[in-house]
mmCIF file of C-alpha atoms in Angstrom:
data_model
loop_
_atom_site.group_PDB
_atom_site.id
_atom_site.type_symbol
_atom_site.label_atom_id
_atom_site.label_comp_id
_atom_site.label_asym_id
_atom_site.label_seq_id
_atom_site.Cartn_x
_atom_site.Cartn_y
_atom_site.Cartn_z
ATOM 1 C CA UNK S 1 96.368 97.719 131.529
ATOM 2 C CA UNK S 2 94.307 95.423 129.380
ATOM 3 C CA UNK S 3 93.240 97.349 126.300
ATOM 4 C CA UNK S 4 89.807 95.747 126.266
ATOM 5 C CA UNK S 5 89.154 97.113 129.770
ATOM 6 C CA UNK S 6 90.094 100.699 128.866
ATOM 7 C CA UNK S 7 87.213 103.124 128.466
ATOM 8 C CA UNK S 8 88.244 104.924 125.306
ATOM 9 C CA UNK S 9 86.240 106.409 122.442
ATOM 10 C CA UNK S 10 86.488 104.168 119.339
ATOM 11 C CA UNK S 11 87.966 107.028 117.300
ATOM 12 C CA UNK S 12 91.073 106.848 119.526
ATOM 13 C CA UNK S 13 91.117 103.135 120.256
ATOM 14 C CA UNK S 14 92.149 101.919 116.809
ATOM 15 C CA UNK S 15 94.910 104.447 116.032
ATOM 16 C CA UNK S 16 96.339 104.041 119.554
ATOM 17 C CA UNK S 17 96.055 100.248 119.679
ATOM 18 C CA UNK S 18 99.705 99.777 118.719
ATOM 19 C CA UNK S 19 100.794 102.002 121.617
ATOM 20 C CA UNK S 20 99.085 99.761 124.153
ATOM 21 C CA UNK S 21 101.148 96.828 122.892
ATOM 22 C CA UNK S 22 104.480 98.630 123.210
ATOM 23 C CA UNK S 23 106.943 97.520 125.927
ATOM 24 C CA UNK S 24 106.848 100.948 127.566
ATOM 25 C CA UNK S 25 103.107 100.621 128.154
ATOM 26 C CA UNK S 26 103.563 97.178 129.638
ATOM 27 C CA UNK S 27 106.199 98.625 131.958
ATOM 28 C CA UNK S 28 103.813 101.444 132.886
ATOM 29 C CA UNK S 29 101.105 98.900 133.626
ATOM 30 C CA UNK S 30 103.494 97.098 135.977
ATOM 31 C CA UNK S 31 104.457 100.330 137.707
ATOM 32 C CA UNK S 32 100.819 101.306 138.321
ATOM 33 C CA UNK S 33 99.968 97.822 139.553
ATOM 34 C CA UNK S 34 102.866 97.976 142.013
ATOM 35 C CA UNK S 35 101.726 101.371 143.282
ATOM 36 C CA UNK S 36 98.251 100.076 143.948
ATOM 37 C CA UNK S 37 99.495 96.782 145.429
ATOM 38 C CA UNK S 38 101.549 98.788 147.913
ATOM 39 C CA UNK S 39 98.418 100.621 148.999
ATOM 40 C CA UNK S 40 99.551 103.899 147.470
ATOM 41 C CA UNK S 41 96.583 106.099 146.556
ATOM 42 C CA UNK S 42 96.757 106.938 142.854
ATOM 43 C CA UNK S 43 94.608 109.607 141.204
ATOM 44 C CA UNK S 44 92.399 109.647 139.260
ATOM 45 C CA UNK S 45 90.777 106.221 139.680
ATOM 46 C CA UNK S 46 91.583 103.769 136.850
ATOM 47 C CA UNK S 47 88.191 104.220 135.174
ATOM 48 C CA UNK S 48 89.059 107.899 134.590
ATOM 49 C CA UNK S 49 92.645 107.570 133.338
ATOM 50 C CA UNK S 50 91.550 108.030 129.719
ATOM 51 C CA UNK S 51 88.500 110.188 130.400
ATOM 52 C CA UNK S 52 89.698 112.989 128.101
ATOM 53 C CA UNK S 53 89.965 110.552 125.200
ATOM 54 C CA UNK S 54 86.562 109.071 125.941
ATOM 55 C CA UNK S 55 84.656 112.367 126.140
ATOM 56 C CA UNK S 56 86.221 114.052 123.108
ATOM 57 C CA UNK S 57 86.287 111.987 119.895
ATOM 58 C CA UNK S 58 89.343 112.436 117.726
ATOM 59 C CA UNK S 59 87.412 113.902 114.793
ATOM 60 C CA UNK S 60 85.729 116.493 117.057
ATOM 61 C CA UNK S 61 88.901 118.021 118.507
ATOM 62 C CA UNK S 62 89.015 121.763 117.862
ATOM 63 C CA UNK S 63 91.188 122.879 120.786
ATOM 64 C CA UNK S 64 93.804 121.052 122.849
ATOM 65 C CA UNK S 65 94.583 122.293 126.361
ATOM 66 C CA UNK S 66 97.541 120.455 127.813
ATOM 67 C CA UNK S 67 98.201 120.124 131.521
ATOM 68 C CA UNK S 68 101.184 118.584 133.290
ATOM 69 C CA UNK S 69 99.724 115.882 135.545
ATOM 70 C CA UNK S 70 96.506 115.355 137.536
ATOM 71 C CA UNK S 71 95.655 117.119 140.765
ATOM 72 C CA UNK S 72 97.152 115.126 143.628
ATOM 73 C CA UNK S 73 94.566 115.847 146.327
ATOM 74 C CA UNK S 74 91.847 113.355 147.219
ATOM 75 C CA UNK S 75 88.623 113.835 145.249
ATOM 76 C CA UNK S 76 90.049 116.324 142.766
ATOM 77 C CA UNK S 77 91.294 114.594 139.593
ATOM 78 C CA UNK S 78 88.763 112.957 137.295
ATOM 79 C CA UNK S 79 90.649 112.618 134.023
ATOM 80 C CA UNK S 80 90.416 116.113 132.499
ATOM 81 C CA UNK S 81 93.263 118.572 132.935
ATOM 82 C CA UNK S 82 92.508 121.536 135.235
ATOM 83 C CA UNK S 83 88.983 120.201 135.907
ATOM 84 C CA UNK S 84 87.517 119.077 139.240
ATOM 85 C CA UNK S 85 84.238 117.429 140.100
ATOM 86 C CA UNK S 86 81.224 119.568 141.119
ATOM 87 C CA UNK S 87 81.421 120.530 144.776
ATOM 88 C CA UNK S 88 85.225 120.443 144.886
ATOM 89 C CA UNK S 89 86.960 123.695 145.787
ATOM 90 C CA UNK S 90 88.476 125.474 142.790
ATOM 91 C CA UNK S 91 92.246 124.897 142.537
ATOM 92 C CA UNK S 92 94.373 128.069 142.201
ATOM 93 C CA UNK S 93 95.363 127.419 138.559
ATOM 94 C CA UNK S 94 91.733 127.051 137.529
ATOM 95 C CA UNK S 95 90.828 130.267 139.364
ATOM 96 C CA UNK S 96 93.429 132.035 137.262
ATOM 97 C CA UNK S 97 92.086 130.438 134.072
ATOM 98 C CA UNK S 98 88.670 131.826 134.964
ATOM 99 C CA UNK S 99 90.172 135.278 135.645
ATOM 100 C CA UNK S 100 91.768 135.307 132.183
ATOM 101 C CA UNK S 101 88.545 134.044 130.604
ATOM 102 C CA UNK S 102 86.631 136.946 132.165
ATOM 103 C CA UNK S 103 89.274 139.494 131.112
ATOM 104 C CA UNK S 104 89.371 138.041 127.604
ATOM 105 C CA UNK S 105 85.714 137.383 126.812
ATOM 106 C CA UNK S 106 83.806 138.964 129.708
ATOM 107 C CA UNK S 107 82.570 135.580 130.945
ATOM 108 C CA UNK S 108 82.122 135.637 134.729
ATOM 109 C CA UNK S 109 83.904 132.864 136.633
ATOM 110 C CA UNK S 110 81.853 129.714 137.059
ATOM 111 C CA UNK S 111 81.064 128.688 140.602
ATOM 112 C CA UNK S 112 82.395 125.205 139.928
ATOM 113 C CA UNK S 113 85.427 123.671 138.236
ATOM 114 C CA UNK S 114 83.716 120.974 136.183
ATOM 115 C CA UNK S 115 84.941 121.392 132.595
ATOM 116 C CA UNK S 116 83.137 118.551 130.841
ATOM 117 C CA UNK S 117 81.056 121.089 128.891
ATOM 118 C CA UNK S 118 84.277 122.171 127.168
ATOM 119 C CA UNK S 119 85.257 118.569 126.465
ATOM 120 C CA UNK S 120 81.875 117.849 124.869
ATOM 121 C CA UNK S 121 82.472 120.705 122.400
ATOM 122 C CA UNK S 122 85.801 119.405 121.171
ATOM 123 C CA UNK S 123 88.246 120.767 123.741
ATOM 124 C CA UNK S 124 90.687 117.951 124.471
ATOM 125 C CA UNK S 125 91.647 118.452 128.130
ATOM 126 C CA UNK S 126 94.730 116.268 128.205
ATOM 127 C CA UNK S 127 97.437 115.938 130.828
ATOM 128 C CA UNK S 128 100.941 114.967 129.673
ATOM 129 C CA UNK S 129 100.985 112.413 132.518
ATOM 130 C CA UNK S 130 97.675 110.712 133.290
ATOM 131 C CA UNK S 131 98.172 109.547 136.884
ATOM 132 C CA UNK S 132 99.770 110.815 140.095
ATOM 133 C CA UNK S 133 100.498 109.612 143.620
ATOM 134 C CA UNK S 134 98.463 111.262 146.382
ATOM 135 C CA UNK S 135 100.165 114.360 147.708
ATOM 136 C CA UNK S 136 103.129 114.096 145.334
ATOM 137 C CA UNK S 137 102.974 116.252 142.216
ATOM 138 C CA UNK S 138 104.904 114.888 139.229
ATOM 139 C CA UNK S 139 105.409 111.548 141.016
ATOM 140 C CA UNK S 140 104.463 109.509 137.913
ATOM 141 C CA UNK S 141 106.583 111.426 135.436
ATOM 142 C CA UNK S 142 109.103 109.412 133.468
ATOM 143 C CA UNK S 143 107.134 106.168 133.685
ATOM 144 C CA UNK S 144 105.833 106.154 130.106
ATOM 145 C CA UNK S 145 102.778 108.368 130.063
ATOM 146 C CA UNK S 146 104.638 111.135 128.235
ATOM 147 C CA UNK S 147 105.348 108.836 125.298
ATOM 148 C CA UNK S 148 101.692 107.842 125.130
ATOM 149 C CA UNK S 149 100.433 111.433 125.171
ATOM 150 C CA UNK S 150 103.049 112.317 122.546
ATOM 151 C CA UNK S 151 101.272 109.790 120.323
ATOM 152 C CA UNK S 152 97.921 111.457 121.064
ATOM 153 C CA UNK S 153 99.262 114.900 120.147
ATOM 154 C CA UNK S 154 100.723 113.528 116.922
ATOM 155 C CA UNK S 155 97.335 112.097 115.961
ATOM 156 C CA UNK S 156 95.637 115.446 116.511
ATOM 157 C CA UNK S 157 98.357 117.280 114.595
ATOM 158 C CA UNK S 158 97.937 114.909 111.656
ATOM 159 C CA UNK S 159 94.310 115.965 111.277
ATOM 160 C CA UNK S 160 93.535 118.065 108.206
ATOM 161 C CA UNK S 161 91.215 120.185 110.341
ATOM 162 C CA UNK S 162 92.761 123.418 111.698
ATOM 163 C CA UNK S 163 93.149 123.015 115.445
ATOM 164 C CA UNK S 164 94.296 125.238 118.311
ATOM 165 C CA UNK S 165 96.918 123.996 120.771
ATOM 166 C CA UNK S 166 97.048 125.903 124.070
ATOM 167 C CA UNK S 167 100.406 125.136 125.662
ATOM 168 C CA UNK S 168 100.725 126.763 129.064
ATOM 169 C CA UNK S 169 104.103 126.542 130.745
ATOM 170 C CA UNK S 170 107.441 125.053 129.702
ATOM 171 C CA UNK S 171 106.367 121.462 130.309
ATOM 172 C CA UNK S 172 103.389 121.683 127.955
ATOM 173 C CA UNK S 173 105.389 123.580 125.366
ATOM 174 C CA UNK S 174 107.680 120.602 124.854
ATOM 175 C CA UNK S 175 104.793 119.066 122.911
ATOM 176 C CA UNK S 176 104.874 121.890 120.354
ATOM 177 C CA UNK S 177 107.566 120.090 118.360
ATOM 178 C CA UNK S 178 105.105 117.389 117.351
ATOM 179 C CA UNK S 179 102.635 119.979 116.102
ATOM 180 C CA UNK S 180 105.221 121.959 114.147
ATOM 181 C CA UNK S 181 106.826 118.864 112.629
ATOM 182 C CA UNK S 182 103.568 117.502 111.284
ATOM 183 C CA UNK S 183 101.723 120.718 110.506
ATOM 184 C CA UNK S 184 104.803 122.602 109.235
ATOM 185 C CA UNK S 185 103.367 125.734 110.779
ATOM 186 C CA UNK S 186 100.594 126.012 108.200
ATOM 187 C CA UNK S 187 97.520 124.243 109.476
ATOM 188 C CA UNK S 188 97.286 124.682 113.242
ATOM 189 C CA UNK S 189 97.578 127.516 115.753
ATOM 190 C CA UNK S 190 99.945 127.043 118.704
ATOM 191 C CA UNK S 191 99.354 129.442 121.602
ATOM 192 C CA UNK S 192 102.182 129.449 124.121
ATOM 193 C CA UNK S 193 102.184 131.304 127.419
ATOM 194 C CA UNK S 194 103.196 130.988 131.036
ATOM 195 C CA UNK S 195 101.360 128.453 133.189
ATOM 196 C CA UNK S 196 98.207 129.679 134.986
ATOM 197 C CA UNK S 197 99.559 128.647 138.410
ATOM 198 C CA UNK S 198 99.878 131.442 140.988
ATOM 199 C CA UNK S 199 103.670 131.242 140.690
ATOM 200 C CA UNK S 200 103.683 131.935 136.943
ATOM 201 C CA UNK S 201 100.412 133.484 135.810
ATOM 202 C CA UNK S 202 101.685 137.063 136.059
ATOM 203 C CA UNK S 203 104.631 136.206 133.793
ATOM 204 C CA UNK S 204 102.573 136.020 130.628
ATOM 205 C CA UNK S 205 99.430 133.968 131.187
ATOM 206 C CA UNK S 206 97.346 136.944 132.248
ATOM 207 C CA UNK S 207 96.735 139.051 129.176
ATOM 208 C CA UNK S 208 97.478 136.262 126.689
ATOM 209 C CA UNK S 209 93.810 136.135 125.560
ATOM 210 C CA UNK S 210 93.880 132.469 124.499
ATOM 211 C CA UNK S 211 90.115 132.008 124.373
ATOM 212 C CA UNK S 212 89.301 134.839 121.968
ATOM 213 C CA UNK S 213 92.368 134.058 119.845
ATOM 214 C CA UNK S 214 91.332 130.414 119.602
ATOM 215 C CA UNK S 215 87.797 131.290 118.551
ATOM 216 C CA UNK S 216 88.971 133.845 116.004
ATOM 217 C CA UNK S 217 91.241 131.233 114.432
ATOM 218 C CA UNK S 218 88.514 128.588 114.343
ATOM 219 C CA UNK S 219 85.998 130.936 112.737
ATOM 220 C CA UNK S 220 88.559 132.171 110.200
ATOM 221 C CA UNK S 221 89.139 128.562 109.151
ATOM 222 C CA UNK S 222 85.496 127.612 108.865
ATOM 223 C CA UNK S 223 85.114 125.839 112.198
ATOM 224 C CA UNK S 224 82.616 126.624 114.924
ATOM 225 C CA UNK S 225 83.923 128.568 117.917
ATOM 226 C CA UNK S 226 83.897 127.183 121.449
ATOM 227 C CA UNK S 227 81.258 128.431 123.896
ATOM 228 C CA UNK S 228 83.580 128.955 126.853
ATOM 229 C CA UNK S 229 80.735 129.857 129.240
ATOM 230 C CA UNK S 230 80.185 126.898 131.559
ATOM 231 C CA UNK S 231 76.622 125.928 132.482
ATOM 232 C CA UNK S 232 75.785 125.421 136.147
ATOM 233 C CA UNK S 233 77.014 122.094 137.502
ATOM 234 C CA UNK S 234 74.317 119.463 137.853
#
């Protein structure tokens, strides 16, 4: 994982440069190389591993949505949590996100799952783990990605700009400690709920109104709200 070959917005590259030199990242590089050398399909493709950090500059982050790991089906993952490329069937979790968005703000579900329009507005769509083996959810957990994304969350939490953290499910909520420790509960808004997956959505995701609550917080703190309505996919 040569740092010079990583497609990463400059606003992230410098503050994260020390992470890429850490032994754990070198070990992660070796693990991913071994996976690929063995012919194991790994998603997303390497050029998209840091897509979330390339599309959303650090200084533009207004909302963080944290997923667990990428979709593990062929053609789905492209580097943004919960998002799929145009033309790809909507995954169940994203369908539930759209249902809550409509219930919360009256925005009809988009006919596609391409969320780059959110990313371009300052919504950091970050997975805790940035790669996965085909057909094997959570297969790259514990290899080092979590430590790297911890560093990303810390950087966002250190920002003086009030930011919303949407933490859906127990796995994502583990990251809340970094926000609380740095922000001391004063600067940022942490929204916790159940995960939007079909197995959990009825246990607190539906009815949590994260989109309107996020926008109300941003406006109250002098920041522009997010336009959650997705334009048609190109």
